PDB file of C-alpha atoms in Angstrom:
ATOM      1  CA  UNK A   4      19.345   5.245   1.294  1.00 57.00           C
ATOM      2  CA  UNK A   5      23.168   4.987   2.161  1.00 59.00           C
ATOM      3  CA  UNK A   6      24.740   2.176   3.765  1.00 57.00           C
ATOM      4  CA  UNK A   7      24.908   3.343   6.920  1.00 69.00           C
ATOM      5  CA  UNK A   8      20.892   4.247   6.766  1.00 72.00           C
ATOM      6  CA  UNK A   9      19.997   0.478   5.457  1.00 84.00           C
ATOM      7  CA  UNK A  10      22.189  -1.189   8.316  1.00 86.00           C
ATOM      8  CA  UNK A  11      20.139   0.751  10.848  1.00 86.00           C
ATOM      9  CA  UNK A  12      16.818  -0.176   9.141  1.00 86.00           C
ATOM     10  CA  UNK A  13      17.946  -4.098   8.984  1.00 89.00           C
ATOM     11  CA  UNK A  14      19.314  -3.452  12.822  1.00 89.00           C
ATOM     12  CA  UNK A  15      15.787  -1.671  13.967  1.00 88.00           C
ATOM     13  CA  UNK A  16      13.777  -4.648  11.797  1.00 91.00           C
ATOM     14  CA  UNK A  17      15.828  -7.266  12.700  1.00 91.00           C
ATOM     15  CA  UNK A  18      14.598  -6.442  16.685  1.00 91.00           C
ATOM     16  CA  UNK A  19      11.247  -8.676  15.549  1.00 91.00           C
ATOM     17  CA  UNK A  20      12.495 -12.226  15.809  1.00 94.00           C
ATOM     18  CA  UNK A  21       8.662 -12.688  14.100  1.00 95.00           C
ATOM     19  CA  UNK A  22       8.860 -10.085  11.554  1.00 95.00           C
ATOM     20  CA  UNK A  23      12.440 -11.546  10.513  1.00 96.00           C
ATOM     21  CA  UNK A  24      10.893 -14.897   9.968  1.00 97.00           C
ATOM     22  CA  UNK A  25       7.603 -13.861   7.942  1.00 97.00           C
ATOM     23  CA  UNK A  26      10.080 -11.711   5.741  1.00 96.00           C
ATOM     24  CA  UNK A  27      11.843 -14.984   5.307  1.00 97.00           C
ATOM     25  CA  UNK A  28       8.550 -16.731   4.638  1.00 98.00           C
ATOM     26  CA  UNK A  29       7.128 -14.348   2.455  1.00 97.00           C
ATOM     27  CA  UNK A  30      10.569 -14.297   0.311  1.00 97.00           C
ATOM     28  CA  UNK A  31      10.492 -17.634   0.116  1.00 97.00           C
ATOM     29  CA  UNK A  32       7.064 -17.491  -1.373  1.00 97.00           C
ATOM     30  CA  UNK A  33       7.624 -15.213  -3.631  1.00 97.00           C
ATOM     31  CA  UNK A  34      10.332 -16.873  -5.269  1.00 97.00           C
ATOM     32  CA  UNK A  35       7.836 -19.993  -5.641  1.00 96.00           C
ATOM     33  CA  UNK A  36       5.910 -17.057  -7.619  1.00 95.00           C
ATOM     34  CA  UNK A  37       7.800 -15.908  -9.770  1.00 95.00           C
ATOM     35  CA  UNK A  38       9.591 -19.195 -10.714  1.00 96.00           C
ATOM     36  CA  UNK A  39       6.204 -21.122 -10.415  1.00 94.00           C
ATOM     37  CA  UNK A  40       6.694 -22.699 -13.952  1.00 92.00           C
ATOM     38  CA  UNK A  41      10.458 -23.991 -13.553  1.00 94.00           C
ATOM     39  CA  UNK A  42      10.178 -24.955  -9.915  1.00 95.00           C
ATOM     40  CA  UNK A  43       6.741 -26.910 -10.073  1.00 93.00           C
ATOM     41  CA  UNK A  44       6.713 -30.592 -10.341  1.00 91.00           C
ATOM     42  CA  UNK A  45       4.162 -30.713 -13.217  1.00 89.00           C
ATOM     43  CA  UNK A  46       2.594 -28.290 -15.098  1.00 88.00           C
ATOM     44  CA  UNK A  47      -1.252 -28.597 -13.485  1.00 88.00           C
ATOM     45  CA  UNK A  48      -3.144 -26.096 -16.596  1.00 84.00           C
ATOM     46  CA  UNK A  49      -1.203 -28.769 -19.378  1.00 83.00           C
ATOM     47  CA  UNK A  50      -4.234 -30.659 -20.784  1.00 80.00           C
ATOM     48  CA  UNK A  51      -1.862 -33.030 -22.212  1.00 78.00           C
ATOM     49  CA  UNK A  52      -0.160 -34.039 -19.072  1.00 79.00           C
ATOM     50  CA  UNK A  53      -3.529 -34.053 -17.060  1.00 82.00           C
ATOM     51  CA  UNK A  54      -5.007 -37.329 -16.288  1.00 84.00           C
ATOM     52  CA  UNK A  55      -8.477 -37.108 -14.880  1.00 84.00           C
ATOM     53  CA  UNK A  56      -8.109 -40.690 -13.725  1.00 87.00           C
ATOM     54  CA  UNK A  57      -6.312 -39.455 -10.869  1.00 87.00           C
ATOM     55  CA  UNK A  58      -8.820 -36.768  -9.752  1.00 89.00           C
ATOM     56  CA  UNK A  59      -9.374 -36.842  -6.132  1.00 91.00           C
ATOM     57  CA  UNK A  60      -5.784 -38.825  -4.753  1.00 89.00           C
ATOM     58  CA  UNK A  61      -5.177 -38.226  -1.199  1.00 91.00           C
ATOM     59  CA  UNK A  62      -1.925 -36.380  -0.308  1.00 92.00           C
ATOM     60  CA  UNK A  63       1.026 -38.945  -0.639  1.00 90.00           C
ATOM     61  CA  UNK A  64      -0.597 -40.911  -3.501  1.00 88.00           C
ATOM     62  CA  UNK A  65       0.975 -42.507  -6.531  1.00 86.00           C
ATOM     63  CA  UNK A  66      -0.481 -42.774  -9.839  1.00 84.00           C
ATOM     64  CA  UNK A  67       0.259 -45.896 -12.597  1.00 82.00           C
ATOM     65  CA  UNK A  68       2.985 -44.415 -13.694  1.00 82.00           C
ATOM     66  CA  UNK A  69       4.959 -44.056  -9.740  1.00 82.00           C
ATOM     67  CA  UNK A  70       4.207 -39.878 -10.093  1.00 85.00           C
ATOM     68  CA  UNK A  71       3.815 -38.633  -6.376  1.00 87.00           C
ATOM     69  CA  UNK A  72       1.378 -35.751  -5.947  1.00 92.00           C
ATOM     70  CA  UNK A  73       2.646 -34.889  -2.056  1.00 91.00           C
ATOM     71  CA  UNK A  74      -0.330 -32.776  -1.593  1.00 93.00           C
ATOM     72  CA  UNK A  75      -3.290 -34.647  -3.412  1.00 91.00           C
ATOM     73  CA  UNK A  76      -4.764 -34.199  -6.457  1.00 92.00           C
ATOM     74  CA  UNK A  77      -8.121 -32.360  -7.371  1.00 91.00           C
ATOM     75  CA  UNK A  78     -11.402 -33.166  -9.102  1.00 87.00           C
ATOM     76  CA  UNK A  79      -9.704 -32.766 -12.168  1.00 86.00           C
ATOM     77  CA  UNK A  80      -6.518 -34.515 -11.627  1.00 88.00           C
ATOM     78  CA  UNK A  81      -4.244 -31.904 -11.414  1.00 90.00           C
ATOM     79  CA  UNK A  82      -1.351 -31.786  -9.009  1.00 92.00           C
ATOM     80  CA  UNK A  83      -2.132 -29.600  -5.913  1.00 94.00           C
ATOM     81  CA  UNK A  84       1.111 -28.833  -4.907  1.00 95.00           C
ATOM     82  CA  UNK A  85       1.902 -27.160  -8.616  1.00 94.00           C
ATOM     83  CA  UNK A  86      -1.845 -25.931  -8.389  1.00 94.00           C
ATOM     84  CA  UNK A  87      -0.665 -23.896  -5.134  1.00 96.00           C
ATOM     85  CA  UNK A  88       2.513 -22.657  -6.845  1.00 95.00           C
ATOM     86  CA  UNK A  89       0.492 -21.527  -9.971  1.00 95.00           C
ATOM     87  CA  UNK A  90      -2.051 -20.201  -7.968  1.00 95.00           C
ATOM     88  CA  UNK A  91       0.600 -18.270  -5.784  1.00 95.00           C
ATOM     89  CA  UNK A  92       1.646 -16.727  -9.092  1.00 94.00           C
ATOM     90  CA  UNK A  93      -1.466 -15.024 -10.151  1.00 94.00           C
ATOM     91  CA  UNK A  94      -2.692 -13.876  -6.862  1.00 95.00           C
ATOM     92  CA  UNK A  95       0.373 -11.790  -5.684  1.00 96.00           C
ATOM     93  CA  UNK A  96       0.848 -10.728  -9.263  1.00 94.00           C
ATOM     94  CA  UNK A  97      -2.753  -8.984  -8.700  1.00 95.00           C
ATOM     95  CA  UNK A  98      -2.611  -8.203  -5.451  1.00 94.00           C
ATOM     96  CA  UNK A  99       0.829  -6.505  -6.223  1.00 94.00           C
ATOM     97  CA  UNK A 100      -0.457  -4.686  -9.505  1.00 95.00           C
ATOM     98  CA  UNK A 101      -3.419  -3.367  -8.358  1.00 96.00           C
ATOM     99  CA  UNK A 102      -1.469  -2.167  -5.053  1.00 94.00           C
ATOM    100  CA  UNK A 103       1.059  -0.587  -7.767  1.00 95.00           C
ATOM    101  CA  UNK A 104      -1.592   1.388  -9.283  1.00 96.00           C
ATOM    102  CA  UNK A 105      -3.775   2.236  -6.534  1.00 96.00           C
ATOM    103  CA  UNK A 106      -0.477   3.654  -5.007  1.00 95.00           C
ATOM    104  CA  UNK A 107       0.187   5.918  -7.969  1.00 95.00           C
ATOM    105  CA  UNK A 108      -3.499   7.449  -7.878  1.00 96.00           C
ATOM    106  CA  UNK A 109      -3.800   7.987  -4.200  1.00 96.00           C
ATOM    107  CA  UNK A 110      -0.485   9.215  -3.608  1.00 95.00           C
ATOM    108  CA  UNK A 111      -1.249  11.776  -6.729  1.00 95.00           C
ATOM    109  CA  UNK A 112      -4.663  12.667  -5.088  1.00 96.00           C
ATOM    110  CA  UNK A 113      -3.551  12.798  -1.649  1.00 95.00           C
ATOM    111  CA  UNK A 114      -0.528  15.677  -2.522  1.00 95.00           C
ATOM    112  CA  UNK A 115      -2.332  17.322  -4.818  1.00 94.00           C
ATOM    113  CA  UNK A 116      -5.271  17.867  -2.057  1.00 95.00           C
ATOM    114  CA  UNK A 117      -2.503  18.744   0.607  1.00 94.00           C
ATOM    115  CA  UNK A 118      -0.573  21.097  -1.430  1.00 92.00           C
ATOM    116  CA  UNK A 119      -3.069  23.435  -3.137  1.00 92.00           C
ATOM    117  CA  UNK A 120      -5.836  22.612  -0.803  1.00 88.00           C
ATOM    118  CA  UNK A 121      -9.057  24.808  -1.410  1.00 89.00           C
ATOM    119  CA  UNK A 122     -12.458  22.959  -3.421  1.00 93.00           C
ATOM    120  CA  UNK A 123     -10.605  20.610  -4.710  1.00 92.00           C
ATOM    121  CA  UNK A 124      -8.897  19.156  -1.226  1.00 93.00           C
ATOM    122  CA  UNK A 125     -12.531  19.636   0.165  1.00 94.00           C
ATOM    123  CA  UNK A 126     -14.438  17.682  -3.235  1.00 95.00           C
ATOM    124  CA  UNK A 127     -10.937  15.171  -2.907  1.00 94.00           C
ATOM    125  CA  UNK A 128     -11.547  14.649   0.930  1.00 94.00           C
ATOM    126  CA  UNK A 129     -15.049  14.087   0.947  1.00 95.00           C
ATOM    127  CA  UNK A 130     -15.036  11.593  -2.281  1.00 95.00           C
ATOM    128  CA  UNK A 131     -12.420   9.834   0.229  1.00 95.00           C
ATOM    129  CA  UNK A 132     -14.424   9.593   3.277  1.00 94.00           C
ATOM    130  CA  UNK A 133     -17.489   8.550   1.483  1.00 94.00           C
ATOM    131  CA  UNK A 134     -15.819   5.686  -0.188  1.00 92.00           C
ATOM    132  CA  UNK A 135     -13.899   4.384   3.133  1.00 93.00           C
ATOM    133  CA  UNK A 136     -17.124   4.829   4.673  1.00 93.00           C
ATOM    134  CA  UNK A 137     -18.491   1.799   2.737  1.00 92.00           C
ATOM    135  CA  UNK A 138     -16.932  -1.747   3.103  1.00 92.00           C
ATOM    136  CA  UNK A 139     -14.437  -3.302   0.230  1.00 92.00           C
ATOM    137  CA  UNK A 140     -15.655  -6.256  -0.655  1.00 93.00           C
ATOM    138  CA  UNK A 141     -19.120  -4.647  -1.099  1.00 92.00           C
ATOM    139  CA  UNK A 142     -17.984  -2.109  -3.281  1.00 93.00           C
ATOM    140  CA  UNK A 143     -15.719  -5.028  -5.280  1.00 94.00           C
ATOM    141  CA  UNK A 144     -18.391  -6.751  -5.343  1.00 93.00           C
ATOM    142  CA  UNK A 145     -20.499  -4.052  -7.133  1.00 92.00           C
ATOM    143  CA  UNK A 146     -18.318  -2.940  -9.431  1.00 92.00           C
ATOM    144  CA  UNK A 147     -17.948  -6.762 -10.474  1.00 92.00           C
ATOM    145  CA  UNK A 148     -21.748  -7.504 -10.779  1.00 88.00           C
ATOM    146  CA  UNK A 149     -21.964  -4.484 -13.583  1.00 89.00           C
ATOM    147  CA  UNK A 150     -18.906  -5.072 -15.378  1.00 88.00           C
ATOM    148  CA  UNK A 151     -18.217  -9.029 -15.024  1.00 87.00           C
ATOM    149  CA  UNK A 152     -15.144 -11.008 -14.163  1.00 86.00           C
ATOM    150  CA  UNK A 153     -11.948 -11.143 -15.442  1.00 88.00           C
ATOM    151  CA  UNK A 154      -8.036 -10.235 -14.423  1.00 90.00           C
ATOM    152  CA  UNK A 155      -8.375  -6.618 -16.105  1.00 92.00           C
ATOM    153  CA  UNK A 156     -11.648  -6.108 -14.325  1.00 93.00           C
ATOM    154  CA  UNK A 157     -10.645  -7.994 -10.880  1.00 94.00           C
ATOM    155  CA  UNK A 158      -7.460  -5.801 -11.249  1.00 95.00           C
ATOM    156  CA  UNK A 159      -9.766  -2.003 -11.581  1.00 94.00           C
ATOM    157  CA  UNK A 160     -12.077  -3.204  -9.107  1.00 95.00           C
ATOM    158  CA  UNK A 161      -9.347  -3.359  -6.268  1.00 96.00           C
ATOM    159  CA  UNK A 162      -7.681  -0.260  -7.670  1.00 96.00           C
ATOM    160  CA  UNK A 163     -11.221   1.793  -6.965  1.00 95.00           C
ATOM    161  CA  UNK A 164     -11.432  -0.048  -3.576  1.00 94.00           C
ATOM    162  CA  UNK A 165      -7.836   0.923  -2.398  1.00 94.00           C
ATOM    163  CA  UNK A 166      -6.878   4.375  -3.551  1.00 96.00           C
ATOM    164  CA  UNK A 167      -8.354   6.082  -1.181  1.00 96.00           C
ATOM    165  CA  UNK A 168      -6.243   4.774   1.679  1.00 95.00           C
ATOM    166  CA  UNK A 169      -3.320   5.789  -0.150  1.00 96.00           C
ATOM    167  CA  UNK A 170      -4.872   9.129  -0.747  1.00 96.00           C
ATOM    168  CA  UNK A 171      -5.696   9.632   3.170  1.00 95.00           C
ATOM    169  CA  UNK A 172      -2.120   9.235   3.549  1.00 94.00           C
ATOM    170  CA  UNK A 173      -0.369  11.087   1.520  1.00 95.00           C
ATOM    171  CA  UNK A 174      -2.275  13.762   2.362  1.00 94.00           C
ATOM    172  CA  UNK A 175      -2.023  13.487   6.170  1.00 93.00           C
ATOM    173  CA  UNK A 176       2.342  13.727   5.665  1.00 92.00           C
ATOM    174  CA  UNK A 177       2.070  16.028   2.782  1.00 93.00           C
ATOM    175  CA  UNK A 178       0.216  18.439   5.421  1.00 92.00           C
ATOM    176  CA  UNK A 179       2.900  18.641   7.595  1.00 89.00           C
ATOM    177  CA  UNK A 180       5.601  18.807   4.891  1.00 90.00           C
ATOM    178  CA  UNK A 181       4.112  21.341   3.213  1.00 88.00           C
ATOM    179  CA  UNK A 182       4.596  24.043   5.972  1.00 85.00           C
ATOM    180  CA  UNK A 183       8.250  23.003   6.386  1.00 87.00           C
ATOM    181  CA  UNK A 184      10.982  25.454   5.623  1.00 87.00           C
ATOM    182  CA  UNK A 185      12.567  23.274   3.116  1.00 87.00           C
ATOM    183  CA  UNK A 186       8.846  23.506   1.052  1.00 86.00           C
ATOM    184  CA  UNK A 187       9.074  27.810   1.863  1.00 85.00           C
ATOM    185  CA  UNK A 188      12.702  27.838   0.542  1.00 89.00           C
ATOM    186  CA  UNK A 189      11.678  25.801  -2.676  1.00 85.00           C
ATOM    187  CA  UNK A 190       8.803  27.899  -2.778  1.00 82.00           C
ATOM    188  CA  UNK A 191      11.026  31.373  -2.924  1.00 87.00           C
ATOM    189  CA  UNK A 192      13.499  29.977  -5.544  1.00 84.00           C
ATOM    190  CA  UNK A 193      10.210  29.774  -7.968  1.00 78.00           C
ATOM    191  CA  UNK A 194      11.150  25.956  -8.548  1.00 84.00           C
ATOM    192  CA  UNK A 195       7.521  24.644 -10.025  1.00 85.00           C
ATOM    193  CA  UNK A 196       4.443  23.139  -7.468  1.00 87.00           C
ATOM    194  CA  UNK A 197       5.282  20.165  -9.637  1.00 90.00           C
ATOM    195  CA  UNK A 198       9.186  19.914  -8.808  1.00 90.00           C
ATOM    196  CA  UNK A 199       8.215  21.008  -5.359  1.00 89.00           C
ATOM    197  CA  UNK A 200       5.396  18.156  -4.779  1.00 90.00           C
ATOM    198  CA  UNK A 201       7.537  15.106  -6.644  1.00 89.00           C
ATOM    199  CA  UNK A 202      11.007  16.132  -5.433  1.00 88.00           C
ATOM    200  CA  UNK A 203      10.995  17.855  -2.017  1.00 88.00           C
ATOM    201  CA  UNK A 204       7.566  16.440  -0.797  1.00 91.00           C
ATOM    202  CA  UNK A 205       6.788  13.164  -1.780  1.00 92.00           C
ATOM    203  CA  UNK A 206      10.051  11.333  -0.921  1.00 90.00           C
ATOM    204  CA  UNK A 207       9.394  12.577   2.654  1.00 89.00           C
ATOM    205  CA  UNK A 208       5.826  11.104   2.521  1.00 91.00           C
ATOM    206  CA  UNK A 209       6.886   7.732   1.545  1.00 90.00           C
ATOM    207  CA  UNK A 210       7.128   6.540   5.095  1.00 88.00           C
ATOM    208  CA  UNK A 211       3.804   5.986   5.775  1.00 90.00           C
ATOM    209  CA  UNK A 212       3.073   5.415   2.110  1.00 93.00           C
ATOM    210  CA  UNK A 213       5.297   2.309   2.303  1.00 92.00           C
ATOM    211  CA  UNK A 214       3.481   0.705   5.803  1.00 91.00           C
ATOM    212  CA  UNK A 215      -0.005   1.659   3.980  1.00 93.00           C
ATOM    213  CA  UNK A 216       1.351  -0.462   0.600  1.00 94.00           C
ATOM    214  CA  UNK A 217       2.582  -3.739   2.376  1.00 93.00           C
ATOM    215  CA  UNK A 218      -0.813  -3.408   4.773  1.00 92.00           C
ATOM    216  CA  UNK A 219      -3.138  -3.099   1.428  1.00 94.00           C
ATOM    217  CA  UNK A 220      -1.493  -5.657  -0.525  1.00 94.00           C
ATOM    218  CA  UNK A 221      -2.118  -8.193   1.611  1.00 95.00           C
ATOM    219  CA  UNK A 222      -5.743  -7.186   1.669  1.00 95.00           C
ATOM    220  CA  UNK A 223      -5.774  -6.840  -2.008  1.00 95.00           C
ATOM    221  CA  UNK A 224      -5.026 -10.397  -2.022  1.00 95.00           C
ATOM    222  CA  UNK A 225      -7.501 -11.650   0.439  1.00 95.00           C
ATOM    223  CA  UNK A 226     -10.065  -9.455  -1.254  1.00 95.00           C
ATOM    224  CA  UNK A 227      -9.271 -11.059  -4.838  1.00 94.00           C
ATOM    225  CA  UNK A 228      -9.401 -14.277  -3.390  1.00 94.00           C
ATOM    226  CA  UNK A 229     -12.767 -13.933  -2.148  1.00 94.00           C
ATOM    227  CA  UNK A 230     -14.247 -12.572  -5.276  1.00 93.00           C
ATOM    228  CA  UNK A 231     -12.516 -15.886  -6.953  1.00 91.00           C
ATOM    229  CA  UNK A 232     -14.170 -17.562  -4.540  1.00 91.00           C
ATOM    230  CA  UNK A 233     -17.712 -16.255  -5.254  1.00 89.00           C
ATOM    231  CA  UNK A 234     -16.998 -16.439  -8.663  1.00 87.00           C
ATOM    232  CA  UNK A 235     -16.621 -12.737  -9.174  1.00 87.00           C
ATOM    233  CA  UNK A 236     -13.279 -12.708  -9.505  1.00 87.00           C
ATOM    234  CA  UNK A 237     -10.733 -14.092 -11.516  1.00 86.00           C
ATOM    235  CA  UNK A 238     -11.732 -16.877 -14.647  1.00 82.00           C
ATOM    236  CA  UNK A 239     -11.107 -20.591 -14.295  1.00 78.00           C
ATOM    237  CA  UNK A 240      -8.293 -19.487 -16.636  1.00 76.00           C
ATOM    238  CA  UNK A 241      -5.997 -18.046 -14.335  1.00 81.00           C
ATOM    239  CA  UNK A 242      -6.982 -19.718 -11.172  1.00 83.00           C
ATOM    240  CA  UNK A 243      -5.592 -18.247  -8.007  1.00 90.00           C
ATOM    241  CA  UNK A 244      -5.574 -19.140  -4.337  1.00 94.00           C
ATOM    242  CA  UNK A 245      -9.184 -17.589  -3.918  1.00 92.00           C
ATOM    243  CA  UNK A 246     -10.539 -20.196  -7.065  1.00 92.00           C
ATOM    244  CA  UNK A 247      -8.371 -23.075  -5.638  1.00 92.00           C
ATOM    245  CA  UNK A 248     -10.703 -22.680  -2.457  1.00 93.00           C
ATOM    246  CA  UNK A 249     -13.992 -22.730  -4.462  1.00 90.00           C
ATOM    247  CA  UNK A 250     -13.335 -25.502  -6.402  1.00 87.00           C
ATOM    248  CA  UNK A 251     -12.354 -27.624  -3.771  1.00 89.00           C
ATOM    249  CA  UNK A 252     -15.299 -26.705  -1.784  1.00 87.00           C
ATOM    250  CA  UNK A 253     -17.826 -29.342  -2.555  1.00 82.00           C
ATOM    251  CA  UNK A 254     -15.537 -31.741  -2.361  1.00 86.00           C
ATOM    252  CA  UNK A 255     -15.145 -30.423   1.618  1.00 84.00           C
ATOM    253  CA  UNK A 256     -18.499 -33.228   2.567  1.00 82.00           C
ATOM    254  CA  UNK A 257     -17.086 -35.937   1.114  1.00 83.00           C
ATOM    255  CA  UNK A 258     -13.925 -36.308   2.676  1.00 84.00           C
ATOM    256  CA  UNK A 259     -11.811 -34.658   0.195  1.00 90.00           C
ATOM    257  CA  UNK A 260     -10.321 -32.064   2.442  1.00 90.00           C
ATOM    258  CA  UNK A 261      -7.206 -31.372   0.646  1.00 92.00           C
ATOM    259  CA  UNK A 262      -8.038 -29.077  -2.370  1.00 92.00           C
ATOM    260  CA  UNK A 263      -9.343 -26.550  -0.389  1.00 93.00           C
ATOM    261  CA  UNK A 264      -7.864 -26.928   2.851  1.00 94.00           C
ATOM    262  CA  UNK A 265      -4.158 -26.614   1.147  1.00 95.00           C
ATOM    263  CA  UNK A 266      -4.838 -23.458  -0.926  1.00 96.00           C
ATOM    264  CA  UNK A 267      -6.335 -21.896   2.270  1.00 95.00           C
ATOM    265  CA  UNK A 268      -3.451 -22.571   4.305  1.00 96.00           C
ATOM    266  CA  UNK A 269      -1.382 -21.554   1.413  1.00 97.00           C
ATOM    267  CA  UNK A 270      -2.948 -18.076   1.322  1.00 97.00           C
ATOM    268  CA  UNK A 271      -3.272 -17.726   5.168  1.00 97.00           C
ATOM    269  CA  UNK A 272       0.495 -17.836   5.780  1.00 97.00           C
ATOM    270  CA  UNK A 273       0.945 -15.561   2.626  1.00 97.00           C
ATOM    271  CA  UNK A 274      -1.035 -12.583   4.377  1.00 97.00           C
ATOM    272  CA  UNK A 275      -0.304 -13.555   7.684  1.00 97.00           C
ATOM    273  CA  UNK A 276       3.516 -12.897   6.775  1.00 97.00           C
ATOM    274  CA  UNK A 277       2.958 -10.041   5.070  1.00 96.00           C
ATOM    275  CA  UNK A 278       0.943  -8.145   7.637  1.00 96.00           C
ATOM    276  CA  UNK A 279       3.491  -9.413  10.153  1.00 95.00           C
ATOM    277  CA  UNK A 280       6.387  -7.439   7.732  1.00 95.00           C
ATOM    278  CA  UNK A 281       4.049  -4.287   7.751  1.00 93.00           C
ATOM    279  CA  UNK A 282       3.399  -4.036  11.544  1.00 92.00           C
ATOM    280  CA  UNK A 283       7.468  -3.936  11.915  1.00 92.00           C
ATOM    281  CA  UNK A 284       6.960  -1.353   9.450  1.00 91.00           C
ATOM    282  CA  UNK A 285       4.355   0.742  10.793  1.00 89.00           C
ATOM    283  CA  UNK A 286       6.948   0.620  14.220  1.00 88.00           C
ATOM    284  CA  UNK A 287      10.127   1.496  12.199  1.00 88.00           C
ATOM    285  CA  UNK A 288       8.447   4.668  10.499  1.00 84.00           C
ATOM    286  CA  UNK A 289       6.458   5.658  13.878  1.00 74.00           C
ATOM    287  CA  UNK A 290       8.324   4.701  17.360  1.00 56.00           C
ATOM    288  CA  UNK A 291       5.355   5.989  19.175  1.00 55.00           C
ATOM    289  CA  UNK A 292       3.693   3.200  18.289  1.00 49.00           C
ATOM    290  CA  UNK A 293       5.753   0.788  19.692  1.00 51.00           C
ATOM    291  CA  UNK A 294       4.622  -0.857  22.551  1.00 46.00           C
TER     292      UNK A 294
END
């Protein structure tokens, strides 16, 4: 996109006081992500550096040696502030990989179907509509239940939940590209359907494929964090928002609100901000939806 084409996009964005602020939040979260490890006051998976003398410590509290855990500690000592930033870590890293890859397929299936149309956009279609016809979290949970938990697995499971959205989409732009006289003139010059599908009519599909990706990955997260907080999801291993939750839950009666009311939070502002970024989005790409 030339300069002139990104200063327009900032300028139309930048309209949404709201969506320029959860931008800024979500940034700002994901640079706790990815620098989790150098940014985090301890290290809360260290075995050596966990105490479980100070399991449970209200937000604020000090420990015999003057360490302040600012957001509490849990029921196994470990800092929850650094728990938070950890967990941060692992559940955008899924929710963002299995968007990645969901992405890939659907987009694949969805111009495929649109371009050479015939059985296989009918079999493609229908495989589409009978999956989106069932709910996500059942069909996580499913796949989960036969083939148990871990990141791989919590990773594939969200993949088969989400391509299809991808794939409804792609196919819905690629149908009007396709008929364009840009496709007709590619079309005469003999170029490849390959060539014709990845360089003429995908980059003028990825509109809608981009509003679709930011809306997804926020649900990819909130669906992996209620498998981890099941205990379908993700091992205690690489604990994420979604296991932060579940571990702190029965501590919720006695008092000990923190360690799951911080990780909730935590993750509520994370999709909250994200959605917020995609709705500007979904206006940017389509003015008629503007209000």
């Amino acid at each position: 996109m030339p300069a002139s084409g990104w200063q327009k996009f900032w300028s139309d964005f930048s309209e949404s006081p709201t969506a320029v602020g959860a931008l800024f939040v979500f940034l700002v979260i994901l640079f706790i992500a990815i620098f989790a490890p150098f940014i985090s006051p301890y290290n809360p998976y260290d075995l050596a550096t966990v105490d479980i003398m100070n399991s449970r410590l209200k937000p604020g509290s000090q420990d015999f040696e003057d360490n302040t855990f600012w957001l509490g500690t849990d029921g196994a000592g470990r800092d929850m502030l650094s728990a938070i930033f950890y967990g941060l870590r692992v559940s955008l890293g899924v929710g963002a990989l299995s968007g990645l890859v969901a992405l890939i397929i659907g987009t694949a299936v969805g111009l495929s179907a649109a371009y050479f149309g015939g059985r296989f956009e009918t079999l493609a279609m229908r495989i589409v509509d009978i999956q989106l016809s069932f709910p996500s979290i059942l069909m996580a949970l499913v796949i989960l239940a036969v083939f148990g938990k871990g990141v791989e697995k919590t990773i594939i499971a969200l993949v088969l939940v989400q391509w299809a959205y991808y794939a409804r989409a792609a196919r819905a732009s690629a149908l009007v590209e396709k008929n364009k006289e840009y496709v007709e003139a590619a079309q005469c010059l003999a170029l490849g359907d390959r060539r014709i599908i990845l360089h003429h009519i995908m980059p003028n599909c990825l509109a809608p494929l981009i509003v679709v990706g930011t809306l997804q990955t926020a649900h990819a997260i909130s669906l992996e964090a209620t498998l981890s907080f099941l205990g379908l999801g993700l091992p205690i291993t690489e604990p994420s928002l979604g296991l932060l939750i579940g571990n702190g839950f029965e501590y919720m009666y006695s008092g000990d609100y923190w360690i799951s009311i911080f990780p909730g939070v935590a993750l509520l502002i994370t999709i909250v901000s994200i959605n917020l970024v995609g709705d500007q989005l979904r206006d940017i790409f389509n003015p008629r939806l503007q209000r």
